[in-house]
Coordinates of C-alpha atoms in Angstrom, one line a residue:
Chain A
G1472 CA 113.3 105.3 75.2
A1473 CA 111.2 107.9 77.1
G1474 CA 111.3 107.9 80.8
V1475 CA 108.6 108.8 83.3
S1476 CA 107.3 112.3 82.7
Q1477 CA 105.4 114.6 85.0
S1478 CA 103.6 117.9 84.4
P1479 CA 103.7 120.6 85.4
S1480 CA 107.2 120.8 86.6
N1481 CA 106.3 123.7 88.9
K1482 CA 102.9 124.8 90.2
V1483 CA 102.1 127.7 92.4
T1484 CA 98.6 127.9 93.7
E1485 CA 96.6 129.8 96.2
K1486 CA 95.4 128.1 99.4
G1487 CA 92.0 126.6 98.9
K1488 CA 92.3 126.0 95.2
D1489 CA 92.3 122.5 93.6
V1490 CA 95.3 121.2 91.7
E1491 CA 95.9 118.3 89.3
L1492 CA 99.3 116.7 88.8
R1493 CA 99.9 114.4 85.9
C1494 CA 102.2 111.4 85.5
D1495 CA 103.0 109.6 82.2
P1496 CA 104.7 106.3 83.1
I1497 CA 107.1 104.3 80.9
S1498 CA 105.1 102.4 78.4
G1499 CA 104.4 98.8 79.5
H1500 CA 104.9 99.5 83.1
T1501 CA 102.0 98.0 85.1
A1502 CA 102.9 99.5 88.5
L1503 CA 102.7 103.3 89.2
Y1504 CA 103.4 105.0 92.5
W1505 CA 102.9 108.5 93.8
Y1506 CA 105.1 110.0 96.6
R1507 CA 105.4 113.3 98.4
Q1508 CA 108.8 114.7 99.4
R1509 CA 108.8 117.7 101.7
L1510 CA 111.9 119.9 101.7
G1511 CA 114.9 118.1 103.2
Q1512 CA 112.9 115.0 104.0
G1513 CA 112.4 111.5 102.7
L1514 CA 109.7 110.1 100.4
E1515 CA 106.2 109.6 101.8
F1516 CA 104.2 106.9 100.0
L1517 CA 100.8 108.2 98.8
I1518 CA 99.2 105.6 96.5
Y1519 CA 100.0 102.7 94.3
F1520 CA 98.4 101.2 91.2
Q1521 CA 99.1 97.7 89.9
G1522 CA 97.5 96.7 86.6
N1523 CA 93.7 96.6 86.9
S1524 CA 93.7 95.9 90.7
A1525 CA 92.1 98.3 93.1
P1526 CA 94.7 100.9 94.1
D1527 CA 96.4 100.9 97.5
K1528 CA 95.4 104.2 98.9
S1529 CA 96.8 103.6 102.4
G1530 CA 99.3 106.5 102.2
L1531 CA 96.9 109.3 101.2
P1532 CA 97.1 111.8 104.0
S1533 CA 93.5 113.0 103.9
D1534 CA 90.3 112.8 101.8
R1535 CA 91.4 116.0 100.0
F1536 CA 93.9 113.7 98.1
S1537 CA 92.7 111.4 95.3
A1538 CA 94.3 109.7 92.3
E1539 CA 93.2 108.0 89.2
R1540 CA 94.9 105.9 86.5
T1541 CA 93.5 105.1 83.1
G1542 CA 94.3 101.5 82.4
E1543 CA 98.1 101.1 82.5
S1544 CA 98.8 104.6 81.3
V1545 CA 98.5 108.2 82.6
S1546 CA 97.7 108.9 86.2
T1547 CA 96.5 112.1 87.8
L1548 CA 96.9 113.1 91.4
T1549 CA 94.3 115.6 92.6
I1550 CA 94.6 117.7 95.7
Q1551 CA 91.4 119.6 96.6
R1552 CA 91.3 122.7 98.8
T1553 CA 95.0 122.9 99.0
Q1554 CA 96.7 123.9 102.2
Q1555 CA 100.2 125.3 102.8
E1556 CA 101.3 122.0 104.3
D1557 CA 100.7 120.4 100.9
S1558 CA 103.7 122.3 99.5
A1559 CA 106.2 119.7 98.5
V1560 CA 107.7 117.9 95.5
Y1561 CA 105.3 115.2 94.2
L1562 CA 107.2 112.3 92.6
C1563 CA 105.7 109.6 90.4
A1564 CA 107.4 106.3 89.6
S1565 CA 106.6 103.3 87.5
S1566 CA 108.0 99.8 87.3
P1567 CA 107.4 96.7 85.2
G1568 CA 105.9 95.0 88.2
I1569 CA 106.1 95.1 92.0
N1570 CA 109.3 93.0 92.0
Y1571 CA 111.3 95.5 90.0
E1572 CA 113.0 98.7 90.7
Q1573 CA 111.1 101.9 90.2
Y1574 CA 111.9 104.6 87.6
F1575 CA 111.1 108.0 88.9
G1576 CA 109.9 111.1 87.1
P1577 CA 111.5 114.6 87.7
G1578 CA 108.7 115.5 90.0
T1579 CA 106.2 118.4 90.3
R1580 CA 107.1 121.1 92.8
L1581 CA 103.9 122.4 94.3
T1582 CA 103.9 125.7 96.3
V1583 CA 100.7 126.7 98.1
T1584 CA 100.7 130.4 99.0
Chain B
A511 CA 106.1 102.4 113.7
Q512 CA 108.9 103.1 111.2
K513 CA 109.3 100.3 108.7
I514 CA 112.6 101.6 107.4
T515 CA 115.2 103.2 109.7
Q516 CA 118.3 105.0 108.6
T517 CA 120.1 106.1 111.7
Q518 CA 122.8 108.3 110.0
P519 CA 121.4 111.7 109.0
G520 CA 124.9 112.6 107.6
M521 CA 128.1 110.8 106.7
F522 CA 131.5 111.9 105.6
V523 CA 134.0 109.8 103.7
Q524 CA 137.4 110.5 102.1
E525 CA 137.6 110.2 98.4
K526 CA 138.7 106.6 97.4
E527 CA 137.7 105.2 100.7
A528 CA 134.8 102.8 101.3
V529 CA 131.7 103.8 103.3
T530 CA 128.7 101.9 104.7
L531 CA 125.3 103.4 105.0
D532 CA 123.0 101.7 107.5
C533 CA 119.5 100.5 107.0
T534 CA 117.3 98.4 109.2
Y535 CA 113.7 97.4 108.4
D536 CA 110.7 95.9 110.0
T537 CA 108.3 93.5 108.4
S538 CA 106.5 90.3 109.2
D539 CA 106.3 89.3 105.5
Q540 CA 108.4 86.5 104.2
S541 CA 108.6 87.9 100.7
Y542 CA 109.9 91.4 100.4
G543 CA 112.4 93.5 98.4
L544 CA 114.9 96.0 99.6
F545 CA 116.1 98.9 97.4
W546 CA 118.7 101.7 97.6
Y547 CA 118.2 105.0 95.7
K548 CA 120.5 108.0 95.3
Q549 CA 119.2 111.5 95.1
P550 CA 121.7 114.1 94.0
S551 CA 121.1 117.8 94.6
S552 CA 119.4 117.9 91.2
G553 CA 116.5 116.0 92.8
E554 CA 116.3 113.0 90.5
M555 CA 115.9 109.6 92.1
I556 CA 118.5 107.0 90.8
F557 CA 118.1 103.3 91.4
L558 CA 121.3 101.7 92.7
I559 CA 120.7 98.2 93.9
Y560 CA 118.0 95.6 94.8
Q561 CA 118.0 92.6 97.2
G562 CA 115.1 90.1 97.4
S563 CA 114.3 88.5 100.7
Y564 CA 114.9 85.0 99.2
D565 CA 118.2 85.9 97.5
E566 CA 121.0 84.0 99.2
Q567 CA 123.8 86.1 97.8
N568 CA 124.4 89.7 98.6
A569 CA 123.6 92.0 95.7
T570 CA 126.4 93.8 93.9
E571 CA 126.3 96.5 91.2
G572 CA 129.7 97.9 90.3
R573 CA 131.0 99.8 93.3
Y574 CA 127.7 99.2 95.2
S575 CA 127.1 96.2 97.3
L576 CA 124.3 95.4 99.8
N577 CA 125.2 93.7 103.0
F578 CA 122.0 91.8 103.7
Q579 CA 121.7 90.3 107.1
K580 CA 118.2 88.8 107.2
A581 CA 118.1 87.7 110.8
R582 CA 119.1 91.2 111.9
K583 CA 116.8 92.8 109.4
S584 CA 119.5 95.0 108.1
A585 CA 120.4 95.9 104.5
N586 CA 123.4 98.2 104.6
L587 CA 124.8 99.8 101.4
V588 CA 128.5 99.7 100.9
I589 CA 130.1 102.1 98.4
S590 CA 133.7 101.2 97.6
A591 CA 136.2 103.6 96.2
S592 CA 134.1 106.7 96.9
Q593 CA 134.1 109.4 94.2
L594 CA 133.2 113.1 94.6
G595 CA 130.1 112.4 92.5
D596 CA 128.8 110.1 95.1
S597 CA 127.9 113.0 97.3
A598 CA 124.1 112.9 97.6
M599 CA 121.2 111.7 99.7
Y600 CA 120.8 108.0 99.9
F601 CA 117.5 106.3 100.6
C602 CA 116.8 102.8 101.7
A603 CA 113.3 101.4 100.7
M604 CA 111.3 98.2 101.2
R605 CA 108.5 96.7 99.2
E606 CA 106.4 94.3 101.1
A607 CA 104.2 91.6 99.6
E608 CA 101.2 93.9 98.9
G609 CA 103.3 96.1 96.8
D610 CA 103.6 99.5 98.4
M611 CA 107.0 101.0 99.0
R612 CA 108.3 102.6 102.2
F613 CA 111.4 104.8 102.3
G614 CA 113.7 105.7 105.1
A615 CA 114.5 109.3 106.0
G616 CA 117.8 109.2 104.1
T617 CA 121.5 109.7 104.8
R618 CA 123.3 112.6 103.3
L619 CA 126.8 111.4 102.1
T620 CA 129.5 113.9 101.6
V621 CA 132.7 112.8 99.9
K622 CA 135.7 114.9 100.8
P623 CA 138.6 115.4 98.4

């Protein structure tokens, strides 16, 4: 079946612009995670959705970052007024629940010029 | 404070030998899960193995095994009979009771022919 998909695969934007990154999780997966991975570094947790519960936003680095999820489907991560330090690969993952492994998408490579 | 610590930025192993990648974690939760992921140069994140905090047996998946020492809060990954295709970044991660996932900084494994 289809895995986690993310779009766009690459995004180049000018400093100060807003960007929206999209994640389509595996159907039926109730949990959805967003991570940021800077070049050569590990994964930085951003936000987590589980079913209809309020999302865990504890990892969002600033108020320029926000995310939404429609039910148990698509999620969008929005970065407002992008800065050069936002340049990274943004990874989305979904899982059947919090006690299961996560399935990762291919990521969106964001470059802020 | 770091919740997941991987002290080996890089490791080398001879093909067909076994290698242990270290991971220690910090949590006050009684219920948590530990995960290992592999990230080849292509960038995809591949789930390898999972250990629950209440699991009494060490997890094994093919050539991968997890050496879980709860009292020491360590969850080392053992790869037996290394193959050239095992060369990649390896990340240890922990999910605590509230559901968010934290990743270590990773270990780059290079398998030498």
